[in-house]
Short mmCIF file of C-alpha atoms and ligand atoms in Angstrom, two decimals:
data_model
loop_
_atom_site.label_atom_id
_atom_site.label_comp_id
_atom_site.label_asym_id
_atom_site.label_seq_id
_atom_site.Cartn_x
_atom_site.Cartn_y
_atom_site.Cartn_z
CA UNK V 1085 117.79 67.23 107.66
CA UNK V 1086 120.43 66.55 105.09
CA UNK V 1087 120.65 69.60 103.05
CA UNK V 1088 121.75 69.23 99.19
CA UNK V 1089 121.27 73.24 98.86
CA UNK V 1090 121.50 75.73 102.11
CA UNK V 1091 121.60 79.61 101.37
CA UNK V 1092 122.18 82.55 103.90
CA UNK V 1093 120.80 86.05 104.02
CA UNK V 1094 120.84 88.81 106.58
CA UNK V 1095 119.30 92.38 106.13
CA UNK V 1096 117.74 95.15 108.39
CA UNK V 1097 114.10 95.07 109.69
CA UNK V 1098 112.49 97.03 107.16
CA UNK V 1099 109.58 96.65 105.38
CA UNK V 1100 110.80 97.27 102.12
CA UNK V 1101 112.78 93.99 102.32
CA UNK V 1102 109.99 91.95 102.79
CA UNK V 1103 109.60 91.85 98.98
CA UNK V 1104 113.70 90.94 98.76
CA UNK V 1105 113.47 87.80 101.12
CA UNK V 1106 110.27 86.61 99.21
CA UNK V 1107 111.78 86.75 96.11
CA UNK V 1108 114.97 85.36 97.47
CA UNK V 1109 113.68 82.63 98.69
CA UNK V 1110 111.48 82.05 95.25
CA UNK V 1111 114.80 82.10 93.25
CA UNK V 1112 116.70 79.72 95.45
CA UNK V 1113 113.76 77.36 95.10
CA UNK V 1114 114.02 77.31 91.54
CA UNK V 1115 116.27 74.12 91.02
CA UNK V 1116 113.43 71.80 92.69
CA UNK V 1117 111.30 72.97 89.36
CA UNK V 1118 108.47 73.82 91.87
CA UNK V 1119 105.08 74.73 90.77
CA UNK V 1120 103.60 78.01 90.98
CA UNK V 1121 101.26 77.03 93.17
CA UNK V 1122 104.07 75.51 95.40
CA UNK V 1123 106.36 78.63 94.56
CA UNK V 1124 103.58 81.29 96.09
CA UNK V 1125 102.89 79.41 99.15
CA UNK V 1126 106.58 79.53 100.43
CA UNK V 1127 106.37 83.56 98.86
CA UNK V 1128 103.38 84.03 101.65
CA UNK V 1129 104.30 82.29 104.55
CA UNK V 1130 108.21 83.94 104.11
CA UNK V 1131 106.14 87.58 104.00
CA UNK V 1132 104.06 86.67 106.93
CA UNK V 1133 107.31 85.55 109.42
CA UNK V 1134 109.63 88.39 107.81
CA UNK V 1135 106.73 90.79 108.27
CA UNK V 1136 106.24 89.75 111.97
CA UNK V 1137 110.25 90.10 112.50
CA UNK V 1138 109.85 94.35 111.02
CA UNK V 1139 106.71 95.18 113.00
CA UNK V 1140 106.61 93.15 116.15
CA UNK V 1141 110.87 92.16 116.84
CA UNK V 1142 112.26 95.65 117.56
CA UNK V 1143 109.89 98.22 118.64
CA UNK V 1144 112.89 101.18 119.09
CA UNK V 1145 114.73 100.85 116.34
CA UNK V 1146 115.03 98.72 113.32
CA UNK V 1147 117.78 94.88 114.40
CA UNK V 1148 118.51 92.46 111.48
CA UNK V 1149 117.19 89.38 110.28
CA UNK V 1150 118.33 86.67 109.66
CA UNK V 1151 117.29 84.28 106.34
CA UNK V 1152 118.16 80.64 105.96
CA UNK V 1153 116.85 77.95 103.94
CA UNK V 1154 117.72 74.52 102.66
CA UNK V 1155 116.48 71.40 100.91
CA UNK V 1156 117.02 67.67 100.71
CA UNK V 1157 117.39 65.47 98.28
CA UNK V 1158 113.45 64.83 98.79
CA UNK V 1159 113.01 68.24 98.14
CA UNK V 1160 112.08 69.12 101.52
CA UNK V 1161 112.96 72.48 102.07
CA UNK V 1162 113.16 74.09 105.68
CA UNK V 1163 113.28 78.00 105.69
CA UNK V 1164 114.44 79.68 109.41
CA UNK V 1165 113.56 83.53 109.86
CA UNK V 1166 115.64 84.55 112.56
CA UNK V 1167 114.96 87.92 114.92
CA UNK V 1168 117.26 88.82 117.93
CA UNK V 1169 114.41 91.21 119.25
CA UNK V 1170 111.62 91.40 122.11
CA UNK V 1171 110.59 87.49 121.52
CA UNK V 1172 106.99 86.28 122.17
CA UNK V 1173 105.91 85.76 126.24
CA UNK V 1174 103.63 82.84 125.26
CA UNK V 1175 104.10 81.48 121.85
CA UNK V 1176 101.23 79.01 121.98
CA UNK V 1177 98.87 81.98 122.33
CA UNK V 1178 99.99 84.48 119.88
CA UNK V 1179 99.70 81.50 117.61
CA UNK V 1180 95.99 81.60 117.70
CA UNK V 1181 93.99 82.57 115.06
CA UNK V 1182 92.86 86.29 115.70
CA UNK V 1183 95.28 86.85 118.48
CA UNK V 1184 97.51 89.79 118.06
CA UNK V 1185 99.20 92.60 120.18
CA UNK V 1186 98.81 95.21 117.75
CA UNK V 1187 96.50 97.77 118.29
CA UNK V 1188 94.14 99.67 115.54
CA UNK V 1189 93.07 97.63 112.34
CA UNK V 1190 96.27 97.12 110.71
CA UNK V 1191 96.62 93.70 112.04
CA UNK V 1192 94.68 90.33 112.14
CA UNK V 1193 96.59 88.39 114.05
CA UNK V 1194 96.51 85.62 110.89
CA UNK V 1195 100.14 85.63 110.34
CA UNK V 1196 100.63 82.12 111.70
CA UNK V 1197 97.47 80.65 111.04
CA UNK V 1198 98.56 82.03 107.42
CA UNK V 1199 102.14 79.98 107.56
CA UNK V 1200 100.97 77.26 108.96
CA UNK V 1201 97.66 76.45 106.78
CA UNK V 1202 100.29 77.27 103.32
CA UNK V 1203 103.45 75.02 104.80
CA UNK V 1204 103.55 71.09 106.12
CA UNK V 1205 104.72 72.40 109.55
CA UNK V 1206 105.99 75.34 111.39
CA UNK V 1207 107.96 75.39 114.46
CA UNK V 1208 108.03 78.51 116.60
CA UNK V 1209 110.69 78.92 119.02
CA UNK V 1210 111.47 82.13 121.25
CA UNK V 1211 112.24 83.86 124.31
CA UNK V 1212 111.43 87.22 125.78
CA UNK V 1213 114.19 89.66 125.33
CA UNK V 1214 116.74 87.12 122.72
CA UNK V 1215 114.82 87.26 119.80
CA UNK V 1216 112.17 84.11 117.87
CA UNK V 1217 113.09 81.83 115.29
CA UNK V 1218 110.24 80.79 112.93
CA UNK V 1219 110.77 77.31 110.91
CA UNK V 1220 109.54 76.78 107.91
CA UNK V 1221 109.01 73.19 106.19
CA UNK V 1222 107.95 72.39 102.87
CA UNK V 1223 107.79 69.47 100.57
CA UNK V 1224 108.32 70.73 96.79
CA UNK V 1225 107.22 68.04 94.62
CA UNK V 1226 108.82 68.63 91.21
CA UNK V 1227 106.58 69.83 88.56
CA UNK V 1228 106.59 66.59 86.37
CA UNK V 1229 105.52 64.39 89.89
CA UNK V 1230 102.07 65.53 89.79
CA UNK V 1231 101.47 64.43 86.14
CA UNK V 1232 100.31 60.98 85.81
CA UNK V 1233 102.48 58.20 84.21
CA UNK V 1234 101.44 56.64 81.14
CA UNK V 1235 101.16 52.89 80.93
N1 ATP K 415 109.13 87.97 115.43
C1 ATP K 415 108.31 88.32 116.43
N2 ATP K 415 108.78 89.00 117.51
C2 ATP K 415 107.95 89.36 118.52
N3 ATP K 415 106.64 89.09 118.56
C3 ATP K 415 106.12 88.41 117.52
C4 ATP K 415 106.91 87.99 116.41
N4 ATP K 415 106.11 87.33 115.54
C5 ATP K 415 104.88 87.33 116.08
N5 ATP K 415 104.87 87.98 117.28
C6 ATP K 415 103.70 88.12 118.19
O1 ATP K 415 102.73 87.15 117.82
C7 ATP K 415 101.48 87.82 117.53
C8 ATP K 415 100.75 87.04 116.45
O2 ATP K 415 101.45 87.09 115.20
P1 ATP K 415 100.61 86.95 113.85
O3 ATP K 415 101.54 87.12 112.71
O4 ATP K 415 99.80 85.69 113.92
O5 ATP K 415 99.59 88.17 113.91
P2 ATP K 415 99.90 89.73 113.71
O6 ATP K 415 101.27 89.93 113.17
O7 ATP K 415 99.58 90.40 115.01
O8 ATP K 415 98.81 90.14 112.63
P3 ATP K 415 98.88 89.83 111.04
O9 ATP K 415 100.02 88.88 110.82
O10 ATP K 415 97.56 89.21 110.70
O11 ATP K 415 99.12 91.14 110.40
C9 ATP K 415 101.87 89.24 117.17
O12 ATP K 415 100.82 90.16 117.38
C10 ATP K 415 103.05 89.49 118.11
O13 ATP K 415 102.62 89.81 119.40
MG1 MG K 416 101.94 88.87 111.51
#
């Protein structure tokens, strides 16, 4: 992808920066003049993958993450959340719906199902022990695309 825009962020694995990269991301996607609709989709699916990077990456003690996002000239914006912690043993399984490694009630294993049902596509990639990378991708149609031209 050609970027016209890219963006960096790092910050600790703590919960109370899950609200920081959400809004982060939300402000760097102001340019495309996205909707609000558009706006809190990217807001969720950036909370579910940061959220999975604080509770599931580093069980001893709190690693970074890693934020980076981009968009084209389309307005196709791609969004990687970036661990270096425990990684997933079988990706295609924890993204099920329902499956999750947490015990007690605090988790519903939706996370995924949650990113992928509010983005285009989402690419999980990972290894046990180096950490998971969770891509992100988008189309933001601009505001004024979705209102219908006058003859
Ligand atoms: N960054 C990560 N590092 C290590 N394991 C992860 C990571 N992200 C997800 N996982 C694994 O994938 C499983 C499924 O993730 P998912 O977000 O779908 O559900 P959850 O986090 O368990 O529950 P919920 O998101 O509904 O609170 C997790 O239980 C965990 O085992
Ligand atoms: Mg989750």
């Amino acid at each position: 992808m050609e970027f016209v825009n890219e963006m960096r962020l790092e910050f600790r694995a703590l919960a109370e920066n899950e609200a920081f990269a959400r809004l982060a991301v939300s402000g760097f996607l102001l340019p495309l003049d996205p909707t609000l609709e558009a706006l809190a989709d990217v807001k969720t699916a950036v909370s579910e993958a940061v959220t999975n990077a604080v509770v599931h990456a580093y069980p001893d003690e709190p690693g970074t993450v890693r934020l980076r996002a981009g968009y084209d000239a389309d307005g196709t914006v791609e969004i990687d959340v970036i661990d270096r912690g425990r990684g997933i043993e079988d990706v295609e399984k924890a993204r099920q719906p329902f499956f999750t490694t947490a015990d007690g009630d605090e988790r519903s294993g939706m996370g995924f199902t949650v990113m992928e049902s509010f983005m285009d596509r989402v690419s999980v990639r990972s290894a046990p022990g180096k950490g998971t990378t969770v891509r992100l991708y988008k189309r933001i149609a601009p505001r004024d695309e979705a209102v219908p031209r006058r003859a």
